[in-house]
Coordinates of C-alpha atoms and ligand atoms in Angstrom, one line a residue:
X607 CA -190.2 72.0 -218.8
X608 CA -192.1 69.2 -217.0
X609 CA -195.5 68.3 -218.3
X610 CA -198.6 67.0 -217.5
X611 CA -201.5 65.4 -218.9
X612 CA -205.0 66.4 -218.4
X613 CA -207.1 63.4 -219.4
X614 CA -211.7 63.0 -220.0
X615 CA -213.6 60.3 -220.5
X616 CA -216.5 59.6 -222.3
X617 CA -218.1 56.3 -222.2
X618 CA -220.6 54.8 -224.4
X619 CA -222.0 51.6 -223.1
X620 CA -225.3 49.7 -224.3
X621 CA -227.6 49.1 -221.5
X622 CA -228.4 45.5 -221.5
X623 CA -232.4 45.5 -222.0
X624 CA -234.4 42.9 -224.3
X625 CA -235.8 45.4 -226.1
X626 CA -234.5 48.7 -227.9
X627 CA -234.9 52.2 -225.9
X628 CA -238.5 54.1 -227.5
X629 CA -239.5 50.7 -229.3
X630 CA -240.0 47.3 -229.1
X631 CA -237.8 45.7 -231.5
X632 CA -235.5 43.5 -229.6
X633 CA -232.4 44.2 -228.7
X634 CA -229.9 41.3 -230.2
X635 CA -226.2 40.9 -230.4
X636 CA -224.2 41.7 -232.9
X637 CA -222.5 37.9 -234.1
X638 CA -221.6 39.8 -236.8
X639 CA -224.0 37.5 -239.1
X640 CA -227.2 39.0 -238.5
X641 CA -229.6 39.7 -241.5
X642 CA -229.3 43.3 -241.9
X643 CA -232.6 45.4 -241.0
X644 CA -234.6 42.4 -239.4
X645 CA -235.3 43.7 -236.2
X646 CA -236.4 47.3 -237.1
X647 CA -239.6 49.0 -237.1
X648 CA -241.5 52.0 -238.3
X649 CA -240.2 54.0 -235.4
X650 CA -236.4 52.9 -235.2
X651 CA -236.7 53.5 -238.8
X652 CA -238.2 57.1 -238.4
X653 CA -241.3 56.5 -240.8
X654 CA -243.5 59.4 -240.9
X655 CA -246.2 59.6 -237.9
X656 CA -244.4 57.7 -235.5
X657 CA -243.6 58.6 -232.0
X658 CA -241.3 57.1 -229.4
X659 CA -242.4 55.4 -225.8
X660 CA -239.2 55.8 -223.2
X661 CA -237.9 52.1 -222.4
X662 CA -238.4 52.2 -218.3
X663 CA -235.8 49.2 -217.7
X664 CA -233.3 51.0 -219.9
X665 CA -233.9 54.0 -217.5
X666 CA -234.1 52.1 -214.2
X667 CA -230.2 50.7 -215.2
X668 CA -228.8 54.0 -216.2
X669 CA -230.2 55.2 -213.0
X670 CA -228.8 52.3 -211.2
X671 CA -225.4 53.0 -212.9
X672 CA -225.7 56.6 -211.7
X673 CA -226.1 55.5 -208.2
X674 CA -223.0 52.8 -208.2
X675 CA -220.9 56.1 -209.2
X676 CA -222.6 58.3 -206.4
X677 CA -224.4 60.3 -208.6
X678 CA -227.0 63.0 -207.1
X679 CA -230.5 61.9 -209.5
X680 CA -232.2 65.2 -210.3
X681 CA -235.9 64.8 -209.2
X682 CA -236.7 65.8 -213.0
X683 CA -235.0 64.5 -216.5
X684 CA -235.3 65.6 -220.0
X685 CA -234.5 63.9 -223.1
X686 CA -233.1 66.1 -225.7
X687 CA -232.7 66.3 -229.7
X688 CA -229.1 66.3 -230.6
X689 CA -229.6 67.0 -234.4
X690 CA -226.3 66.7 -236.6
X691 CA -226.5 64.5 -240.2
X692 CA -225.5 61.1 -240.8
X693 CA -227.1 58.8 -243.3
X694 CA -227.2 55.9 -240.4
X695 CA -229.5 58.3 -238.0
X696 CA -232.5 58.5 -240.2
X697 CA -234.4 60.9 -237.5
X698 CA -231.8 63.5 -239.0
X699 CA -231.1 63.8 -234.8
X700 CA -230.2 61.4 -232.1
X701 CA -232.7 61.7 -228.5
X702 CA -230.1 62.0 -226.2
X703 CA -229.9 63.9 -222.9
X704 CA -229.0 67.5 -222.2
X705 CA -229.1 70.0 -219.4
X706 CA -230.8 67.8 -216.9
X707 CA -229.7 63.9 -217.2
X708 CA -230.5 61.2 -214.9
X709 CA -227.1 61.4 -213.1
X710 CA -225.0 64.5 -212.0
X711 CA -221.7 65.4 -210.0
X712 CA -221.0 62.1 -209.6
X713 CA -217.6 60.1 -208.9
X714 CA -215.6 56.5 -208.8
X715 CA -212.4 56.3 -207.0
X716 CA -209.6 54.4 -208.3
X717 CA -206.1 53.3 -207.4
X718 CA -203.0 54.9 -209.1
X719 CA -199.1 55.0 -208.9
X720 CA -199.6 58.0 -206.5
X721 CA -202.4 56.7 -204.2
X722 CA -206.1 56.8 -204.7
X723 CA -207.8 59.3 -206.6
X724 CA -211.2 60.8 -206.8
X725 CA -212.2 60.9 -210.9
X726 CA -215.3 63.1 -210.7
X727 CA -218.6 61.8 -213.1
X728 CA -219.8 65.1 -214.8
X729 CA -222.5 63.1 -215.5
X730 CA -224.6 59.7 -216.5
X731 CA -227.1 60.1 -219.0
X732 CA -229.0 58.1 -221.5
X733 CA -229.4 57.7 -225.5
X734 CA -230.2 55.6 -228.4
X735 CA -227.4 54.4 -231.1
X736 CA -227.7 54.7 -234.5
X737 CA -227.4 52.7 -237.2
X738 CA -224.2 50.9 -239.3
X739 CA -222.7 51.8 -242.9
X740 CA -221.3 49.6 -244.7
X741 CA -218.8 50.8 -247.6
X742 CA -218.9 48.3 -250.1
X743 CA -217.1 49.2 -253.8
X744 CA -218.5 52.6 -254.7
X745 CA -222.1 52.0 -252.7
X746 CA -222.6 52.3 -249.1
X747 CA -225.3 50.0 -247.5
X748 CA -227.1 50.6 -244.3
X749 CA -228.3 48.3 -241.8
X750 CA -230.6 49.8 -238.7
X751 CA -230.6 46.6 -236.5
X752 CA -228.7 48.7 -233.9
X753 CA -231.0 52.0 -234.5
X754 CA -232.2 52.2 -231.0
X755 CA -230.7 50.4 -229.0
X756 CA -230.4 52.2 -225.4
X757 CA -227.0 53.1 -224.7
X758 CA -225.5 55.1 -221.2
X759 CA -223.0 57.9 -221.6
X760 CA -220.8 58.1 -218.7
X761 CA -218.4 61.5 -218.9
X762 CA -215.9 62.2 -216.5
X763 CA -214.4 65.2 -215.5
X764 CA -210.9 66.4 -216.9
X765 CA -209.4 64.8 -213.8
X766 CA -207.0 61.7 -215.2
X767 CA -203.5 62.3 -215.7
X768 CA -202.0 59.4 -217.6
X769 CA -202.7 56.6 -219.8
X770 CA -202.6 54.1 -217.3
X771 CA -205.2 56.2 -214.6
X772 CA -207.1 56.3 -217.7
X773 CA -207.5 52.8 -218.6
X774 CA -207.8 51.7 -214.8
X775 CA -210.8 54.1 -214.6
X776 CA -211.8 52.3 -217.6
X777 CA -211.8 48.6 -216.4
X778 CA -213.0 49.5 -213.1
X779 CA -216.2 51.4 -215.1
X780 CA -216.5 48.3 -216.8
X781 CA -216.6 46.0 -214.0
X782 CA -219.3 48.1 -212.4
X783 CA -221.7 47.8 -215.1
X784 CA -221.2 44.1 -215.3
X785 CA -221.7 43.7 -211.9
X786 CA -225.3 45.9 -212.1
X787 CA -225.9 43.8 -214.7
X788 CA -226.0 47.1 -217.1
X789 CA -223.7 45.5 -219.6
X790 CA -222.2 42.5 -220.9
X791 CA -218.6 43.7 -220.7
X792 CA -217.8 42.2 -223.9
X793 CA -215.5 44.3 -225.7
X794 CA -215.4 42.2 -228.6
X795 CA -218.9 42.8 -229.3
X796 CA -218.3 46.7 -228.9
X797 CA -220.5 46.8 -226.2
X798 CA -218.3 49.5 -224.6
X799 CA -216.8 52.5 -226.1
X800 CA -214.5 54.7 -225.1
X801 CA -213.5 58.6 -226.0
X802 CA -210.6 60.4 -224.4
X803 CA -210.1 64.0 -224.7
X804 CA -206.5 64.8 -223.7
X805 CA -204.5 68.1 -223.3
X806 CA -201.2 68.6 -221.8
X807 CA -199.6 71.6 -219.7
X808 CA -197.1 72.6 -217.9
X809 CA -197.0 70.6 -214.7
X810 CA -198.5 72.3 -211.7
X811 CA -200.4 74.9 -213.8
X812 CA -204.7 74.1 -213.4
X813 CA -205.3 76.1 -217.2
X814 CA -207.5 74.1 -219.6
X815 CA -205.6 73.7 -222.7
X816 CA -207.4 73.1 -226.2
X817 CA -207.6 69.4 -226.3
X818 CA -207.5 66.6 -229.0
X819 CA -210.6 64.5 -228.7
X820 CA -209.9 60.3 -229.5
X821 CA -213.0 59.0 -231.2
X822 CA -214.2 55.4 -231.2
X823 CA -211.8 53.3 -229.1
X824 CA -213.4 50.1 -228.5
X825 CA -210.4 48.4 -226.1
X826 CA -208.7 49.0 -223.2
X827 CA -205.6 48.4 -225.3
X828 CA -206.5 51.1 -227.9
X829 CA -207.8 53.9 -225.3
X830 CA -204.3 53.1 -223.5
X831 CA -202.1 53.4 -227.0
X832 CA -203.8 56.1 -228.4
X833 CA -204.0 58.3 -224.6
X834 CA -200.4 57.6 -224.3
X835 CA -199.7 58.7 -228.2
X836 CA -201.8 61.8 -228.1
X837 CA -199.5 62.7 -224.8
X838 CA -196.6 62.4 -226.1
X839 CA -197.6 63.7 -229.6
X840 CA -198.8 67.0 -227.7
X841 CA -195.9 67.5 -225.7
X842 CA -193.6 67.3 -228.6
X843 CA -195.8 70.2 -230.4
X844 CA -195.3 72.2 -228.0
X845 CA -191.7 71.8 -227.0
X846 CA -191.3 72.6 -230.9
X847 CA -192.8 76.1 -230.5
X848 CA -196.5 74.5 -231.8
X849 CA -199.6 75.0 -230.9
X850 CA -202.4 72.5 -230.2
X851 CA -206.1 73.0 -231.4
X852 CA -209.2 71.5 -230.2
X853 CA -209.8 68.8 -232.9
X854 CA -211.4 65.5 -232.8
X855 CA -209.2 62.6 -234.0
X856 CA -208.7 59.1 -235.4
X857 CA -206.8 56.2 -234.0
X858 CA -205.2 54.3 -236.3
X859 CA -204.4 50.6 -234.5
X860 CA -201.7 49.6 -237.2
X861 CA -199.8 52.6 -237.0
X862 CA -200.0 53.4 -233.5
X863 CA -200.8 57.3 -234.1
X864 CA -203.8 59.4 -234.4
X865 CA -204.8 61.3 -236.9
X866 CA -207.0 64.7 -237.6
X867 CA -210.5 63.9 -238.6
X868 CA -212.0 67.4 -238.2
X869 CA -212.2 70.5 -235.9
X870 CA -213.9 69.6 -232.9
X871 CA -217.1 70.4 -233.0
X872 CA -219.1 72.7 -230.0
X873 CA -222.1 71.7 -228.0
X874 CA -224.0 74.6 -229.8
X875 CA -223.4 72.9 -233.0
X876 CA -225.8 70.0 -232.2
X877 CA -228.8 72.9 -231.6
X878 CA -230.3 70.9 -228.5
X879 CA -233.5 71.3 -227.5
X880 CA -236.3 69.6 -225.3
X881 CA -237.5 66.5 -227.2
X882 CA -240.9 67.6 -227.4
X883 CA -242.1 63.8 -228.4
X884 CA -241.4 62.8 -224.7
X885 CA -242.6 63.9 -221.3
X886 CA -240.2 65.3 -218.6
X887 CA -239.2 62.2 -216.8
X888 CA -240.5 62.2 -212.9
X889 CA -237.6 60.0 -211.2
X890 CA -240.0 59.4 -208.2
X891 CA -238.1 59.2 -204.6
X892 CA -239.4 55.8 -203.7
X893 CA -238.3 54.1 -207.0
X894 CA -234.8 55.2 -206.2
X895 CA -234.7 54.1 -202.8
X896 CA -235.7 50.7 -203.9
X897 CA -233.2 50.4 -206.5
X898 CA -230.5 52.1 -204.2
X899 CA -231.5 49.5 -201.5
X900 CA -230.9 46.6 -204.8
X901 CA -227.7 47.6 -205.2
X902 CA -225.0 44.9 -205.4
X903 CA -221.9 45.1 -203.3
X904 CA -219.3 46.5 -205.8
X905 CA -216.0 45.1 -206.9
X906 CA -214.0 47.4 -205.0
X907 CA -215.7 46.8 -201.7
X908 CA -216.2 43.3 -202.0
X909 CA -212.4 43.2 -202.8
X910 CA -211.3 44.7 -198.9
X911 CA -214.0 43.1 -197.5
X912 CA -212.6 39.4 -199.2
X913 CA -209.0 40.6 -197.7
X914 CA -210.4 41.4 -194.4
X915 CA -212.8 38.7 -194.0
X916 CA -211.2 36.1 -195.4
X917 CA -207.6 36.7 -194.9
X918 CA -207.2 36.6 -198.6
X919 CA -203.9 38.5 -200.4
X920 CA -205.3 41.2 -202.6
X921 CA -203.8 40.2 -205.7
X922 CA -206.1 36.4 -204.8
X923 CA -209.4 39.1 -203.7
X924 CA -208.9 40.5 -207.2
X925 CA -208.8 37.3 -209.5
X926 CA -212.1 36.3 -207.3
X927 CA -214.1 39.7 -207.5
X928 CA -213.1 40.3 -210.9
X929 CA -216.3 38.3 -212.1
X930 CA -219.1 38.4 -209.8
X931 CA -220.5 34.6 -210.3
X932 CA -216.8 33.6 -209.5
X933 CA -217.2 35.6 -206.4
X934 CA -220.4 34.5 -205.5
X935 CA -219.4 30.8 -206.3
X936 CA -216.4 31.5 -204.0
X937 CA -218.2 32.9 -200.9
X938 CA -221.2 30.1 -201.5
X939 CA -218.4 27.6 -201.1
X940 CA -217.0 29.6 -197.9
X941 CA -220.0 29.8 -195.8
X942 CA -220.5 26.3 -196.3
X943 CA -218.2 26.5 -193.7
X944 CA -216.5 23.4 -193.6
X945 CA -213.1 24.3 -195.0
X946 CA -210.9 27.6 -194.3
X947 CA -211.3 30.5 -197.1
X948 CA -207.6 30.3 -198.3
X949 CA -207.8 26.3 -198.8
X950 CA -211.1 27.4 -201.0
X951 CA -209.7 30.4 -202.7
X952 CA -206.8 28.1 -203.9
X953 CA -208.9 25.5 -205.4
X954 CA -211.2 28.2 -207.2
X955 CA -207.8 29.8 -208.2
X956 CA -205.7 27.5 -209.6
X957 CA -207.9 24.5 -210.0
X958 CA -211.4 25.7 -211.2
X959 CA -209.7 28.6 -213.2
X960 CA -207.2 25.8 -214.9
X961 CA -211.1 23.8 -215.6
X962 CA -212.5 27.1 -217.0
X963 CA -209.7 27.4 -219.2
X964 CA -209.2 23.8 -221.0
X965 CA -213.2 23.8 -221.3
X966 CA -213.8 27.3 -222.8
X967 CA -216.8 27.5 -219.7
X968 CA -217.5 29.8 -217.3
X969 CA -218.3 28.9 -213.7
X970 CA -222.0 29.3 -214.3
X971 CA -221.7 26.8 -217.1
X972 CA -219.9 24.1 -215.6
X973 CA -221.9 21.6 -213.6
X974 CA -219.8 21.6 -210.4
X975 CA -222.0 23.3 -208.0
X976 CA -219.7 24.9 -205.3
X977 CA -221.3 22.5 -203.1
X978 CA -219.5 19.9 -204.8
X979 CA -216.0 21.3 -205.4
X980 CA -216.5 21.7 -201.4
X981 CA -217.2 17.8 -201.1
X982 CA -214.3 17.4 -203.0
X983 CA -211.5 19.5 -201.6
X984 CA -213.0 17.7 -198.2
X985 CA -211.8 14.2 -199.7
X986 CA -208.3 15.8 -200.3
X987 CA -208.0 17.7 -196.8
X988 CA -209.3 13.9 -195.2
X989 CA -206.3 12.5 -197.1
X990 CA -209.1 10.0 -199.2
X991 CA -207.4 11.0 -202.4
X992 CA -204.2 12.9 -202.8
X993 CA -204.0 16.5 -204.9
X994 CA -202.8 15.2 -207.9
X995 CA -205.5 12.5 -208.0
X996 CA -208.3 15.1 -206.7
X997 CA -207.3 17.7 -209.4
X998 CA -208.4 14.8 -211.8
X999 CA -211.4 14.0 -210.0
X1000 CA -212.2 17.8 -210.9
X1001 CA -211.6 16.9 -214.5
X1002 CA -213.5 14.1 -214.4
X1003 CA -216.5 16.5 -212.3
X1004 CA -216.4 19.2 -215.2
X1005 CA -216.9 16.4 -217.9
X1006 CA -219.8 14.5 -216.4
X1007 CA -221.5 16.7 -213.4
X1008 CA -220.9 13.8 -211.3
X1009 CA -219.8 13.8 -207.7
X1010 CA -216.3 13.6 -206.3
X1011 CA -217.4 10.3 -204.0
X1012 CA -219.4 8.6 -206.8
X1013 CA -215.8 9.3 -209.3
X1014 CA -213.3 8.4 -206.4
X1015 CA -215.7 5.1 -205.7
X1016 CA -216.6 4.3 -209.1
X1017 CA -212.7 4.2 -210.4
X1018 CA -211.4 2.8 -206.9
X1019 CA -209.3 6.0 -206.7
X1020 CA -208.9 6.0 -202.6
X1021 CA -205.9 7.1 -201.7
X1022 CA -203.5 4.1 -200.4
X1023 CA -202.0 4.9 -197.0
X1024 CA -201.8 1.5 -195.7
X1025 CA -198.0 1.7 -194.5
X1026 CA -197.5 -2.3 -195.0
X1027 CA -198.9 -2.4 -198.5
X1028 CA -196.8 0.9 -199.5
X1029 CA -193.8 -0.7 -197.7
X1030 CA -193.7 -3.9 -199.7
X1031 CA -194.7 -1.4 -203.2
X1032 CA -191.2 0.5 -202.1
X1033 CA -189.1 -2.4 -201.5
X1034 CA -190.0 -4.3 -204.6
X1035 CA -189.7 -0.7 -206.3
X1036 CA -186.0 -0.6 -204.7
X1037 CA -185.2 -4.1 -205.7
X1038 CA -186.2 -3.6 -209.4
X1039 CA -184.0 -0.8 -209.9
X1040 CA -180.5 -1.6 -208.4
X1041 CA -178.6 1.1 -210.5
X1042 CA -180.6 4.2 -209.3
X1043 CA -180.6 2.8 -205.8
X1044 CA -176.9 2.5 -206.2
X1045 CA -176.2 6.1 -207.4
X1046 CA -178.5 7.5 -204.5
X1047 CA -175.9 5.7 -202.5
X1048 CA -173.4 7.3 -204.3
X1049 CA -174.5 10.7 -203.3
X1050 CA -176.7 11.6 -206.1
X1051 CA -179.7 12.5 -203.5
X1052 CA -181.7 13.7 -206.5
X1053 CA -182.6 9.9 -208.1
X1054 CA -185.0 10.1 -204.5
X1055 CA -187.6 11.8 -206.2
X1056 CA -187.2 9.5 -209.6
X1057 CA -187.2 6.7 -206.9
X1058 CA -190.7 8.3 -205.6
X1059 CA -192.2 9.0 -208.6
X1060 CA -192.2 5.2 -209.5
X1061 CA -193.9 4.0 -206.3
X1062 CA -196.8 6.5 -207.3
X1063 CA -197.0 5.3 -210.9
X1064 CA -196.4 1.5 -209.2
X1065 CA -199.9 2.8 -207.3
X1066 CA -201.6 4.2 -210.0
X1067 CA -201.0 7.5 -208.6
X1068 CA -203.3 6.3 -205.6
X1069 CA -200.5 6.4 -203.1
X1070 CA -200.4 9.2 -200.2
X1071 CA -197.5 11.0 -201.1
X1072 CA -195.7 12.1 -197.6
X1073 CA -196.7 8.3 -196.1
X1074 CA -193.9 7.3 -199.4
X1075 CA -191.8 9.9 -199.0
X1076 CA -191.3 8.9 -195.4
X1077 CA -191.2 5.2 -196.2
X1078 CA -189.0 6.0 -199.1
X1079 CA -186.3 7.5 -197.1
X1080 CA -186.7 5.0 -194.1
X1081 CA -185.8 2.2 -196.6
X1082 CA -183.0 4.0 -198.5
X1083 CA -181.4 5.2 -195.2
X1084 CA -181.3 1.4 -194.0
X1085 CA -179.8 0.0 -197.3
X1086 CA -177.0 2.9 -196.6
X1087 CA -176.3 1.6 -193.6
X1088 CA -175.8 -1.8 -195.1
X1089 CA -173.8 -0.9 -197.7
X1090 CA -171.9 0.6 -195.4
X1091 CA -171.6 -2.3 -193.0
X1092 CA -171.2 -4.7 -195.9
X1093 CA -167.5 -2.4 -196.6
X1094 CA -166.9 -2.6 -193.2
X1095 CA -167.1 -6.2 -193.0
Ligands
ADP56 P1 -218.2 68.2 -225.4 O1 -219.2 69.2 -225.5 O2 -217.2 68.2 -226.5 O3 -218.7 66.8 -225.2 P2 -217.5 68.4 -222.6 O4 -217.3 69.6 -221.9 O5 -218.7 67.6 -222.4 O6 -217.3 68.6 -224.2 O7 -216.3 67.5 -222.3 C1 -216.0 66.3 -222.9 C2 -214.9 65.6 -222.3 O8 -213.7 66.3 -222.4 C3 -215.1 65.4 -220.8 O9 -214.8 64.1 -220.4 C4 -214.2 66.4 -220.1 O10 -213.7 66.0 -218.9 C5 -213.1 66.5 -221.1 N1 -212.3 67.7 -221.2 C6 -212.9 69.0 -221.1 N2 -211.9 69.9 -221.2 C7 -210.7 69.2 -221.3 C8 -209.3 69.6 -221.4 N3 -208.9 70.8 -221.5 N4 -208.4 68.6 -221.5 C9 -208.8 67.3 -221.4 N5 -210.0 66.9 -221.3 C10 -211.0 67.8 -221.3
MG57 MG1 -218.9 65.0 -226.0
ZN58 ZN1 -238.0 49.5 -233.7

């Protein structure tokens, strides 16, 4: 019997806002250092008496979120009490959203083995986190920094089919929110959470089998492992006459396998109700219109529009669009409009990315405007330095912030491509080194490039490299012909 797997998504992101989502304790990252409990209150807390005030940025960003995934936004939204036990959610219930969220029946297509497909958004909606235990000996310790803090529940409709369709959904969801500005993207910070809920039937079939829901995955690595684990766990059940329940489950990283935590548990279970601390939520039409009309150009656009516009491969549009100030650096360089967008896309690609690396920065932190990395690639296309030497000029632009012409004048690093002077470097070169020259005249063509390679370092690497390699072989061609006329004589 053939298979297949019937994969949802639910997302947990935290919704990048300074300060938490019904108070005004900041919002601060977890370095994993912070002093526990230092940026709490009396109503993150849940002290008697205390009422919550809805954060509007956190809900202009969820709302901005539900439009980059083509969301319809209900014209009303309520927050709702989601009331379940856990000694790190002192309210003794999370306000979360229920019924009517910000974003419904929405969707974000995404590339697969078989062609695009549509993964359908059930819905966006909005909620605060809750605190962190710490198990430590026999006492558990708990610290309510992150009480609070605004995060956005994206859930998808059962519509993915394998691990990998999952974790491309994934990293294209990701990219989004970084690109709104909605989250930081940095997984190792947990910023973004994943839960899968996957079932498996026979292939062609549309029933809804009793799924196995993965809690807690906080990489694409883990959602992929454990996705592709719970598949093949489930097919196996069932090919061995099992059966599979709906239960919510662990994923072990070290073993590779999930594991039963508990029976799943129902949305009745959670007894929602209207929060009746907090209004119903007026999403008023003008206020969407002006955040639709803010909108960024996403990823996947930008990414066909780079191909078309530019002429770019799509594997280069990707490594640009993939972070958005590295696009935006790229285009700012393009409509300076001086140099063709390949000859730029290059640079950024190999060169800047190769900077990025050995420096630990990102573009935004290096001080090579794109201005300047424009100036630059201009003295190599003018033939003032050659590629090797401008690559170091970048170097030397990354470490100091200082222009390409002030390094190429201040270090005399013109290019040489005075034929006379690189004539007499290539003789002398030639006449120091008898026994390579005699074993290119032997045949052994390969000792050419040795040959070239000590004219450059003979230059200080300042020589223009085709003007040698033309002068190279002019000379070695005429002391063949000698050799050979000298036997002749
Ligand atoms: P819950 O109340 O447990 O959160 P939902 O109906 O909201 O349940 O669904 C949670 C997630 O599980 C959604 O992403 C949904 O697409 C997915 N899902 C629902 N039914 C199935 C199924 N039979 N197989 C796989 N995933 C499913
Ligand atoms: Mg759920
Ligand atoms: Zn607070």
């Amino acid at each position: 019997m053939e298979y297949e797997a019937v994969i949802g998504l639910e997302v947990h992101a935290q919704v990048h806002t300074r300060s938490k989502m019904f108070c005004a304790c900041p919002v601060v990252e977890d370095t994993g250092d912070l002093p526990p409990n230092a940026y709490v209150c009396p109503v993150c807390t849940a002290m008697p008496g205390t009422l919550p005030v809805i954060n509007r940025r956190a809900v202009e960003l969820t709302l901005m979120t539900a439009l980059a995934l083509n969301c319809e936004i209900p014209p009303v939204s309520f927050f709702a009490r989601k009331s379940y036990f856990y000694p790190d959610l002192p309210k003794g219930y999370q306000i979360s959203q229920h019924g009517l969220p910000l974003g419904i029946n929405g969707y974000l297509d995404i590339q697969t083995e078989a062609g695009p497909r549509r993964v359908r958004i059930n819905n966006v909606h909005l909620e605060e986190d809750t605190g962190k235990l710490y198990h430590v000996g026999n006492v558990t310790l708990v610290d309510f920094n992150r009480a609070g803090v605004p995060l956005i529940e994206i859930v998808t409709e059962p519509d993915m089919r394998s691990a990998e369709e999952v974790r491309e959904y994934a990293e294209r969801l990701r990219e989004i929110l970084v690109y709104l500005g909605v989250n930081s993207g940095d997984m190792e910070k947990g910023v973004m959470r994943f839960e899968a809920s996957v079932s498996v039937r026979p292939k062609g079939s549309d029933v809804l089998n009793p799924r196995h829901e993965i809690k807690n995955l906080n990489s694409f690595r883990a959602l992929y492992r454990a996705v592709a684990y719970e598949i093949a766990h489930q097919i196996e059940v069932l090919e061995s006459g099992g059966r599979v329940f709906q239960q919510t489950m662990g994923w072990d990283e070290s073993r590779g396998a999930t594991h039963v935590q508990r029976s799943k548990e129902y949305a009745e279970d959670y007894r929602y109700f209207p929060e009746p601390d907090l209004p119903p939520l007026e999403i008023g039409r003008e206020w969407l219109e002006e955040l639709r009309r803010g909108l960024p150009e996403l990823p996947t656009a930008r990414r066909a529009r780079f191909v078309h516009e530019y002429g770019l491969s799509a594997y280069e549009a990707d490594l640009l669009v993939a972070d958005r100030a590295v696009a935006d650096y790229y285009e700012a360089a393009v409509r300076l409009g001086t140099l063709s967008p390949k000859t730029v896309a290059n640079w950024v690609i190999v060169d800047l990315f190769r900077v990025m690396k050995e420096t630990g920065k990102g573009i935004a932190e290096l001080p090579v405007s794109s201005q300047a990395l424009v100036e630059l690639i201009g003295l190599v296309e003018a033939g003032t330095v050659n590629l090797n030497t401008g690559r170091e000029v970048l170097d030397e632009m990354a470490a100091t912030g200082k222009s390409a012409r002030q390094i190429v004048e201040e270090k005399g690093l013109a290019q040489i491509s005075d034929e006379a002077a690189l004539r007499a470097v290539v003789e002398q070169v030639l006449d120091e080194n008898p026994d390579q020259v005699a074993q290119y005249l032997a045949g052994k063509e390969q000792v050419a490039g040795w040959l070239m390679g000590q004219v450059m370092r003979a230059t200080g690497g300042k020589a223009n490299p085709q003007v040698v390699r033309a002068l190279l072989a002019e000379a070695l061609s005429s002391r063949k012909q000698e050799a050979a006329g000298g036997l002749a004589k």
